[in-house]
XYZ file of C-alpha atoms in Angstrom:
580
model
C -8.375 -17.231 48.415
C -4.950 -17.841 49.544
C -3.869 -17.768 52.763
C -3.089 -14.175 53.733
C 0.083 -13.530 54.169
C 0.227 -12.743 58.335
C 1.654 -14.011 56.456
C 0.070 -14.753 52.879
C 2.908 -13.892 53.006
C 10.843 -16.617 55.455
C 15.760 -18.029 56.369
C 17.122 -17.137 59.684
C 16.678 -13.805 61.231
C 18.403 -13.767 65.009
C 17.808 -16.570 67.099
C 17.285 -16.518 70.707
C 20.875 -17.285 72.247
C 19.691 -18.095 75.574
C 16.456 -20.277 75.881
C 15.736 -19.189 79.329
C 15.120 -15.689 77.698
C 11.792 -16.765 75.400
C 8.826 -16.550 76.896
C 6.958 -19.778 78.485
C 4.796 -21.386 76.685
C 1.623 -23.525 77.794
C 1.099 -27.154 76.676
C -2.485 -28.285 78.261
C -4.724 -25.165 78.439
C -3.521 -23.723 81.375
C -2.642 -19.924 80.231
C 1.093 -19.310 80.146
C 2.173 -21.379 82.800
C 3.213 -25.675 82.793
C 1.706 -27.954 85.412
C 4.354 -30.257 86.395
C 3.366 -33.810 86.436
C 5.473 -36.533 87.486
C 8.738 -37.956 86.215
C 9.101 -39.682 82.846
C 6.262 -38.758 81.303
C 6.384 -34.923 81.764
C 9.837 -35.143 80.199
C 8.387 -37.003 77.225
C 5.244 -35.000 76.852
C 7.698 -31.706 76.782
C 9.965 -33.638 74.559
C 7.321 -34.327 71.167
C 5.868 -31.179 71.977
C 8.531 -28.917 72.068
C 9.809 -30.758 69.082
C 6.787 -30.405 67.291
C 6.755 -27.018 68.606
C 3.378 -27.168 70.251
C 5.225 -25.957 73.563
C 8.276 -24.173 74.127
C 9.685 -21.379 72.929
C 10.991 -21.775 68.800
C 13.630 -20.035 67.530
C 13.324 -17.897 64.428
C 15.504 -20.858 62.594
C 13.496 -23.863 63.645
C 9.973 -21.823 63.525
C 11.311 -20.813 60.015
C 12.481 -24.662 58.952
C 8.725 -25.567 60.410
C 6.803 -22.921 58.436
C 9.026 -23.679 55.095
C 8.191 -27.706 55.616
C 4.417 -26.867 55.667
C 4.782 -24.327 52.935
C 6.482 -27.133 50.699
C 3.888 -29.554 51.589
C 1.175 -27.268 50.729
C 2.521 -26.286 47.767
C 3.087 -30.015 46.821
C -1.001 -29.945 47.437
C -1.080 -26.651 44.954
C 0.950 -28.409 42.557
C -1.270 -31.333 42.808
C -4.342 -29.498 42.545
C -3.079 -27.284 39.523
C -2.846 -30.588 37.831
C -6.059 -31.856 38.397
C -7.564 -28.305 37.192
C -5.782 -28.162 34.253
C -6.484 -31.678 33.424
C -10.259 -31.372 34.535
C -11.272 -27.772 32.868
C -8.597 -26.784 30.448
C -7.765 -22.913 30.366
C -11.503 -22.269 29.378
C -14.380 -20.613 30.951
C -14.452 -22.761 34.121
C -11.170 -22.343 34.803
C -11.112 -18.562 34.004
C -14.403 -17.917 36.315
C -12.874 -19.826 38.859
C -9.153 -17.521 39.120
C -11.424 -14.755 38.949
C -14.241 -15.307 41.788
C -11.162 -15.132 44.251
C -11.352 -11.375 43.815
C -14.337 -10.267 45.502
C -13.607 -12.393 48.721
C -9.913 -11.231 48.478
C -10.892 -7.499 48.252
C -13.353 -7.882 51.254
C -10.430 -9.337 53.523
C -7.536 -6.832 52.378
C -9.817 -3.466 52.406
C -11.672 -4.242 55.494
C -9.068 -5.865 57.852
C -5.641 -5.627 55.860
C -5.582 -9.200 54.511
C -3.446 -9.982 57.907
C -5.296 -9.625 61.280
C -2.407 -11.027 63.241
C 0.696 -8.333 61.580
C -0.936 -5.463 64.081
C -2.759 -7.538 66.665
C 0.681 -9.445 67.489
C 2.195 -5.922 68.434
C -0.736 -5.209 70.802
C -0.655 -8.762 72.687
C 3.081 -8.516 72.969
C 2.652 -5.449 74.983
C 0.139 -7.119 77.239
C 2.380 -9.840 77.711
C 5.737 -7.988 78.430
C 3.329 -6.421 81.002
C 2.032 -10.341 82.449
C -1.698 -8.704 82.082
C -2.614 -12.136 80.081
C -6.331 -11.953 81.201
C -6.748 -8.403 79.761
C -4.958 -9.364 76.404
C -7.882 -12.246 76.377
C -10.380 -10.117 76.709
C -8.807 -7.731 74.305
C -8.364 -10.526 71.776
C -11.999 -11.428 72.165
C -13.390 -7.984 71.820
C -11.567 -7.444 68.328
C -12.749 -10.708 67.370
C -15.974 -9.903 67.981
C -16.240 -6.402 66.915
C -14.819 -7.133 63.480
C -16.473 -10.410 62.585
C -19.646 -8.567 63.020
C -18.485 -5.654 60.554
C -17.003 -8.731 57.920
C -20.318 -10.218 58.290
C -22.254 -7.672 57.091
C -19.822 -7.038 53.911
C -20.014 -10.685 53.112
C -23.886 -10.192 52.962
C -23.559 -7.152 50.984
C -20.980 -9.218 48.537
C -23.179 -12.148 48.304
C -26.065 -9.127 46.958
C -23.654 -6.882 44.692
C -21.182 -9.908 43.724
C -23.009 -9.277 39.924
C -22.049 -5.554 39.936
C -18.777 -6.106 41.318
C -18.067 -8.599 38.677
C -19.241 -6.172 36.144
C -16.885 -3.680 37.128
C -13.461 -5.728 37.662
C -14.068 -7.854 34.768
C -15.373 -5.741 32.025
C -15.101 -8.043 29.237
C -16.721 -11.227 31.144
C -20.311 -9.063 30.053
C -19.602 -10.332 26.850
C -19.376 -13.726 27.998
C -22.439 -14.649 29.415
C -21.812 -18.178 30.639
C -17.995 -16.854 32.075
C -19.984 -14.449 33.792
C -22.818 -16.418 35.589
C -20.557 -18.651 36.773
C -18.252 -16.455 38.130
C -20.786 -15.040 40.155
C -22.014 -18.244 41.365
C -18.278 -19.355 42.533
C -17.725 -15.905 43.825
C -20.663 -16.369 46.492
C -19.777 -19.762 47.107
C -15.368 -18.499 48.192
C -17.554 -15.352 50.097
C -17.309 -17.113 53.595
C -13.727 -17.054 53.266
C -12.933 -13.925 54.731
C -14.645 -14.686 57.932
C -12.904 -17.781 58.481
C -9.598 -16.382 57.653
C -9.800 -13.339 60.198
C -11.140 -15.105 62.926
C -8.160 -17.709 62.461
C -5.829 -14.994 62.074
C -6.755 -13.388 65.168
C -6.980 -16.309 67.265
C -3.526 -17.161 65.393
C -1.693 -13.916 66.924
C -1.948 -15.331 70.258
C -0.118 -18.718 69.546
C 2.653 -16.496 67.460
C 3.306 -14.317 70.134
C 4.166 -17.338 72.371
C 6.202 -18.521 69.506
C 3.944 -21.436 69.027
C 4.185 -21.992 64.976
C 2.857 -25.522 64.493
C -0.466 -24.826 64.163
C 0.187 -22.021 61.731
C 2.417 -24.656 59.915
C -0.817 -26.760 59.580
C -3.038 -24.251 57.977
C -1.936 -23.836 54.377
C -1.626 -27.752 54.235
C -4.950 -27.990 55.466
C -6.678 -25.576 53.098
C -4.673 -26.853 49.718
C -5.425 -30.308 50.862
C -9.613 -29.099 50.966
C -9.469 -27.859 47.188
C -7.122 -30.785 46.043
C -10.067 -33.014 47.943
C -12.662 -31.516 46.470
C -11.122 -31.282 43.208
C -10.745 -35.248 43.369
C -13.701 -36.433 45.313
C -16.386 -34.106 43.706
C -15.488 -32.663 39.954
C -17.508 -35.208 38.536
C -20.674 -34.281 40.420
C -20.014 -30.757 40.775
C -17.873 -29.692 38.215
C -15.738 -26.415 38.987
C -18.392 -26.026 41.857
C -15.845 -28.797 43.525
C -12.776 -26.534 43.675
C -14.809 -23.652 45.434
C -16.414 -25.952 47.472
C -13.014 -27.610 48.635
C -11.842 -23.718 49.298
C -14.160 -22.948 51.444
C -14.185 -26.263 53.575
C -10.146 -25.781 53.731
C -10.590 -22.491 54.864
C -12.568 -23.672 57.798
C -10.500 -26.572 58.609
C -7.568 -24.871 58.294
C -7.039 -20.873 59.382
C -10.206 -21.158 61.594
C -10.272 -24.571 63.490
C -6.530 -24.857 63.947
C -6.202 -21.840 65.629
C -9.157 -22.636 67.655
C -7.843 -25.468 68.768
C -4.198 -24.015 69.269
C -5.569 -21.316 71.170
C -7.985 -23.090 73.388
C -5.088 -25.340 74.600
C -3.002 -22.410 75.472
C -5.376 -21.156 77.578
C -8.175 -18.825 75.314
C -11.965 -18.932 76.650
C -14.313 -16.668 74.416
C -16.285 -14.244 76.285
C -18.939 -12.227 74.532
C -17.132 -8.843 74.615
C -18.413 -5.673 73.014
C -16.357 -2.558 74.286
C -16.099 -0.259 70.938
C -14.046 2.040 72.810
C -11.644 -0.586 73.975
C -8.150 1.157 73.624
C -6.882 -2.246 72.507
C -9.382 -2.024 70.071
C -8.505 1.335 68.544
C -4.741 0.401 68.933
C -5.510 -2.119 66.525
C -7.686 -0.268 64.247
C -4.831 2.792 63.978
C -2.108 0.240 63.057
C -4.482 -2.232 60.465
C -5.535 1.202 58.681
C -3.026 1.825 56.954
C -3.121 -1.648 55.473
C -6.595 -1.612 54.901
C -6.539 1.963 52.985
C -2.893 1.230 51.393
C -2.531 -1.833 49.022
C 0.876 -3.070 47.796
C 1.283 -4.783 44.262
C 1.556 -8.488 46.386
C -2.181 -7.833 46.559
C -2.834 -6.006 43.582
C -1.019 -7.367 40.859
C -3.753 -9.996 40.197
C -6.387 -7.574 40.522
C -4.893 -5.117 38.026
C -3.843 -8.064 35.671
C -7.021 -9.494 35.612
C -8.748 -6.298 34.648
C -6.671 -5.803 31.684
C -6.655 -9.542 30.782
C -10.817 -10.138 31.097
C -11.454 -10.116 27.992
C -8.860 -13.356 26.874
C -10.504 -16.317 29.275
C -7.789 -18.297 27.819
C -4.928 -16.199 28.599
C -6.201 -15.347 32.348
C -5.997 -19.182 32.512
C -2.036 -19.488 31.840
C -1.312 -16.180 33.268
C -2.998 -18.009 36.778
C -1.393 -20.974 36.222
C 1.844 -19.348 35.684
C 1.327 -17.363 38.774
C 0.384 -20.367 40.556
C 3.325 -22.482 40.064
C 5.447 -19.560 40.375
C 3.562 -18.815 43.770
C 4.619 -22.325 45.013
C 8.191 -22.214 45.705
C 7.955 -18.396 46.537
C 5.406 -19.231 49.277
C 8.016 -21.769 50.618
C 10.749 -18.962 51.308
C 9.080 -15.791 51.900
C 5.696 -15.709 53.753
C 7.052 -18.632 55.933
C 10.225 -16.939 57.289
C 8.229 -13.516 57.248
C 5.987 -15.196 59.642
C 8.512 -16.722 61.795
C 10.539 -13.635 61.739
C 7.843 -10.966 62.635
C 7.787 -12.198 66.760
C 11.605 -12.201 66.688
C 11.777 -8.352 65.079
C 9.259 -7.233 67.546
C 10.904 -8.880 70.483
C 14.275 -6.598 69.393
C 12.396 -3.669 68.932
C 10.503 -3.645 71.753
C 13.597 -4.152 73.660
C 14.991 -0.930 71.786
C 17.971 -2.805 70.707
C 18.309 -1.012 67.573
C 21.597 -2.574 66.440
C 20.755 -6.229 66.939
C 16.952 -5.653 65.314
C 19.143 -4.545 62.032
C 21.403 -7.272 61.877
C 18.784 -9.513 62.594
C 16.490 -7.994 59.624
C 20.176 -7.691 57.384
C 21.124 -11.446 57.680
C 17.545 -12.162 57.007
C 17.504 -10.525 53.710
C 20.603 -11.447 52.600
C 20.221 -15.271 53.646
C 16.806 -15.364 51.922
C 17.989 -13.757 48.827
C 20.913 -15.585 48.348
C 18.414 -19.024 48.599
C 15.771 -17.344 46.021
C 18.197 -16.415 43.654
C 19.339 -20.355 43.728
C 15.821 -21.685 43.647
C 15.255 -19.247 40.737
C 18.247 -20.911 38.774
C 16.620 -24.037 38.863
C 13.425 -22.947 38.410
C 14.354 -21.575 35.450
C 16.686 -24.236 34.089
C 13.582 -26.461 34.517
C 10.704 -24.320 33.160
C 9.555 -26.560 30.692
C 9.595 -29.654 32.375
C 8.250 -28.541 35.347
C 5.388 -27.239 33.180
C 4.974 -30.316 31.488
C 4.840 -32.598 34.524
C 2.364 -30.363 36.652
C 0.090 -29.094 34.007
C 0.403 -30.781 30.624
C -2.240 -33.249 29.631
C -6.287 -33.315 29.333
C -7.519 -30.052 28.480
C -4.372 -28.546 28.840
C -2.424 -28.264 25.213
C 0.889 -27.982 24.330
C 0.094 -24.399 23.174
C -0.502 -23.644 26.516
C 2.305 -25.917 27.913
C 4.753 -23.395 25.795
C 2.789 -20.360 26.952
C 2.594 -21.089 30.311
C 6.466 -21.531 30.334
C 7.430 -18.280 29.124
C 5.250 -16.155 31.592
C 6.818 -18.776 34.359
C 10.226 -17.861 33.520
C 10.131 -14.225 33.458
C 7.900 -14.216 36.970
C 10.718 -15.989 38.164
C 13.294 -13.233 37.605
C 11.737 -11.346 40.368
C 11.635 -14.314 42.692
C 14.207 -13.048 45.154
C 12.060 -9.632 45.374
C 8.949 -11.346 46.250
C 10.367 -13.136 49.425
C 12.820 -10.651 50.292
C 10.140 -7.825 50.669
C 7.847 -10.082 52.811
C 10.742 -9.631 55.420
C 11.515 -5.747 54.967
C 7.603 -5.314 55.482
C 7.519 -7.271 58.390
C 10.376 -5.228 59.887
C 8.389 -2.049 59.823
C 5.104 -4.453 61.483
C 7.581 -5.277 64.159
C 8.464 -1.539 64.961
C 4.656 -0.501 64.800
C 4.769 1.186 61.553
C 2.334 -0.155 59.236
C 2.151 3.499 57.836
C 5.177 3.898 55.918
C 4.928 0.789 54.076
C 1.183 1.639 53.143
C 2.079 4.932 51.647
C 5.405 3.400 49.786
C 3.133 -0.001 48.290
C 0.272 2.107 47.080
C 2.476 4.702 45.701
C 3.988 2.253 43.641
C 0.902 0.602 42.625
C -0.490 3.707 41.576
C 2.550 3.956 39.530
C 2.536 0.602 38.473
C -1.188 0.768 36.746
C -0.439 2.752 33.506
C 2.600 0.692 33.089
C 0.560 -2.430 33.116
C -1.519 -0.784 30.304
C 1.092 0.047 28.421
C 3.014 -3.107 28.503
C 0.094 -4.736 27.783
C -0.584 -3.049 24.535
C 2.147 -3.498 23.407
C 3.464 -6.831 24.199
C 0.435 -9.025 25.247
C -0.405 -10.631 27.916
C 3.679 -11.146 28.581
C 3.671 -7.609 29.003
C 1.628 -7.603 32.317
C 4.337 -10.357 33.825
C 7.334 -8.314 33.048
C 5.151 -5.010 34.597
C 4.955 -7.165 37.767
C 8.369 -7.477 37.573
C 9.119 -4.156 37.500
C 6.526 -3.142 40.053
C 7.690 -5.505 42.656
C 11.366 -4.178 42.327
C 10.177 -0.335 42.705
C 8.427 -1.721 45.629
C 11.226 -3.919 47.394
C 13.663 -1.571 46.911
C 11.313 1.341 48.182
C 10.948 -0.824 51.404
C 14.845 -1.094 51.996
C 15.460 2.533 51.172
C 12.529 3.723 53.245
C 14.238 1.385 56.704
C 17.442 3.120 55.834
C 16.825 6.631 56.055
C 14.441 6.238 59.307
C 17.899 4.397 60.701
C 16.192 1.236 61.295
C 17.934 -1.382 59.189
C 20.742 -0.393 57.205
C 21.274 -1.096 53.578
C 25.217 -1.318 54.017
C 25.153 -4.151 55.863
C 23.238 -6.461 53.499
C 26.080 -9.292 52.775
C 26.971 -8.051 49.124
C 29.915 -10.533 48.625
C 27.640 -13.817 49.914
C 24.998 -12.356 47.300
C 27.584 -11.754 44.339
C 28.782 -15.323 45.014
C 24.852 -16.725 44.976
C 24.083 -15.225 41.558
C 27.353 -16.493 40.139
C 26.588 -20.208 41.542
C 22.380 -19.805 40.590
C 23.581 -18.562 37.152
C 26.136 -21.072 36.677
C 23.661 -23.858 37.776
C 21.142 -23.104 35.496
C 23.453 -22.810 32.700
C 24.404 -26.416 33.398
C 20.668 -27.498 33.718
C 19.957 -26.450 30.662
C 23.071 -28.288 28.929
C 21.894 -30.825 30.644
C 18.115 -30.334 29.352
C 19.589 -30.500 25.725
C 21.590 -33.909 26.215
C 18.675 -35.726 27.706
C 16.018 -37.420 25.447
C 13.108 -35.525 25.075
C 10.473 -36.197 27.571
C 7.438 -37.138 26.153
C 5.386 -38.142 29.255
C 5.196 -37.232 33.054
C 6.978 -40.372 33.939
C 9.997 -39.439 31.755
C 9.623 -35.958 32.584
C 10.288 -36.194 36.007
C 13.438 -38.801 35.533
C 14.519 -35.122 33.537
C 13.498 -33.016 36.622
C 15.457 -35.420 39.059
C 18.783 -35.354 36.800
C 17.899 -31.612 36.161
C 18.033 -31.372 39.880
C 21.372 -33.232 40.745
C 23.259 -31.173 37.931
C 22.243 -27.946 39.056
C 22.670 -28.973 43.004
C 26.246 -30.266 41.940
C 27.187 -26.849 40.217
C 25.362 -24.442 42.999
C 27.356 -26.423 45.692
C 31.258 -26.427 44.200
C 30.686 -22.914 43.049
C 29.682 -22.086 46.484
C 32.545 -23.947 47.895
C 35.217 -22.780 45.484
C 34.195 -19.254 46.190
C 34.334 -19.300 49.884
C 30.350 -18.626 50.350
C 29.183 -19.099 54.025
C 25.849 -20.627 52.806
C 26.712 -24.061 52.585
C 28.421 -23.743 56.176
C 25.240 -22.277 57.726
C 23.184 -24.915 56.538
C 25.295 -27.812 57.464
C 25.534 -26.155 61.118
C 21.768 -25.573 61.354
C 21.497 -29.025 60.608
C 23.980 -30.438 63.054
C 22.317 -28.157 65.686
C 19.161 -29.353 65.008
C 20.437 -32.996 65.155
C 21.761 -32.308 68.285
C 18.676 -30.285 69.642
C 16.850 -33.885 68.829
C 19.391 -36.002 70.434
C 19.553 -34.180 73.570
C 15.652 -33.831 73.800
C 15.602 -37.631 72.897
C 17.912 -37.975 76.420
C 16.164 -35.969 78.211
C 12.760 -38.316 77.557
C 14.710 -41.156 78.264
C 15.644 -39.877 81.330
C-alpha cells in the first residue's frame, strides 16, 4: 500500500512574508505555547528544533524542501526494494500476487475515508485554531478518530472474511491460476491492517499540519518504505514473498501511525474516549470527505483498472507495476510532497479571503512544478534503459523483462508534469473547503477513461493501458484547471507560459543530448558500469538544461540559487542565535 496522498499525494507557493504572521507552534507538550527556559539552552533548543521542523512555522518552500528530501530518501528505499523484489521474485506468481494484494486494503481506505483523512480535517481544525479553541479542536479530533476507526475496524474484519470473493471479482483471470489466487488472498489478509494505521496516522498528523510542523510527515514515507525493505532483506529467505507484506504492515504502523502519534503527543494532544455521533466537527468532516469517498479519480483508480484488464498475464502485470513504481519514485518527490506542504498555506490564504493572493500562489506553484517536472522527465526518458537496468536487472528479472519495462516507463514519464501539477490543483479545491467539485470531475474522467483503457488494451496490448493512463491524466488535470478558472478561484491566464516554454525546450535538448551521450559511451553490461553511465548522462543533462535555461533567460535557476542562499542565511542566523 502506498502512502495516501494527504497527501499520497509538492515547488513553491506563497511563502509567509512576515514570520510573525505564522501561527505559534509548540515544541514540548504544552499545547500551542512555548514555555520559556533559561538563556542559551532555550535558544539552542529553538535553533535545532526550528531547523528540523519540530517547532516554529515552516514556510511553504522550506516545508516543500523537507518533504521532498524525505520523499527522495523514501524513493531511494523504494528503488532498493524494487531491486530486491525483481532479483528475488522476478515477474512471476509471487510478484503478481504481492502487487494485487494491496488493492483491497486500498479500496477500503479510499471508499470509507477518501484515502486522505487529513485533507478534509485540516480545514475543520484550522477554523478552531483561528478562533483560539484548541481544547475543543482536540476533542473534535479524538471524536473523529474514535468513531471512524471503529467503522474502519469493522470494514477490515469483513475484508478478512470476504477477501477471496473480492479477489475473484477484481482479478477475474486469477481464478484460472489457483496458486496465484491463493497467494494473493493470503497476502491481502496480512495487509488489511494498514488502512487503520494510515487513517489514525492521518488524523493525528492533521494536528501537526495545521501548525505547519512537517518533520513527522517527512519521516513517514521513509519509515514505511524502510519497513518493506528490511522485511525483504531480513525475512525473504524464511518467509518468501510474505516478508514484503509483513514489512509493509510494520512500516505502516511505525511510520504513519507511530510517528504522528509521537508528534501530536509532543504538541499537547492527549487522547480521550470521545464518542459523539452528533458532534458538528464529525458531521462537517464527513460532509467534506463524502465526495472523496463516493468519487474516485485516476490517481487512485488507474491501478485498479489496469489490474482488471491485465489480470490474465501475470508477467505483464508485474512489468507494468515495476514501471509504475520506477515512475512513482521521482513523481512522489515532486508532487505529493509539495501538495502536502502547500495545503496549509493555501487554506490560510483562503480563510483570509485573499483570493488574489490565493490564485497567485497556486499559479506560481503549478508553474514551477510543471517546469521542474518537464526537466526531470527529460532526464528520466534519456536514461530510461540504464535506470531500469540499474534498479531491476538481474536475478529472475531477465533482459526481455528490462526491455519491455523500459518502454512502459518511458510512456508513463511523458505524463509526469500532469501527475505532479494535478496534485496542487486538487489541493487548491481542498483548501477552499470544496471537495465536491474535484470528486465529480475525477469520477466523470474515470468513467470516460474506462472504455479507453479497454479499447487500447485490445488494440495495443499492455502498453495501451499506459497510454490510456496518460490520456486520462491529461483530461483530469485540464478539467481541474478549467473548473478552478471558471469558479474564479485560480486564473489559468496567470500561469507563466513563457517560463514553461523555456523549460520544455531545455528538457527536450537535455534529453536529446543525454541520448547522444549514451550512444557514444560503452554499453553497460553490469550495474557498476550502468551507474557510471547514469552519472555521466546526468552531468550532460544538467549542463545542457542549465545552459539552455540561462541563455533563454529562464527564472528557474535564479529562483533555486536565491532560495539556496536564503536557506543558508536562515541557517547561519539560527546558529548565531544559538551561540548568543
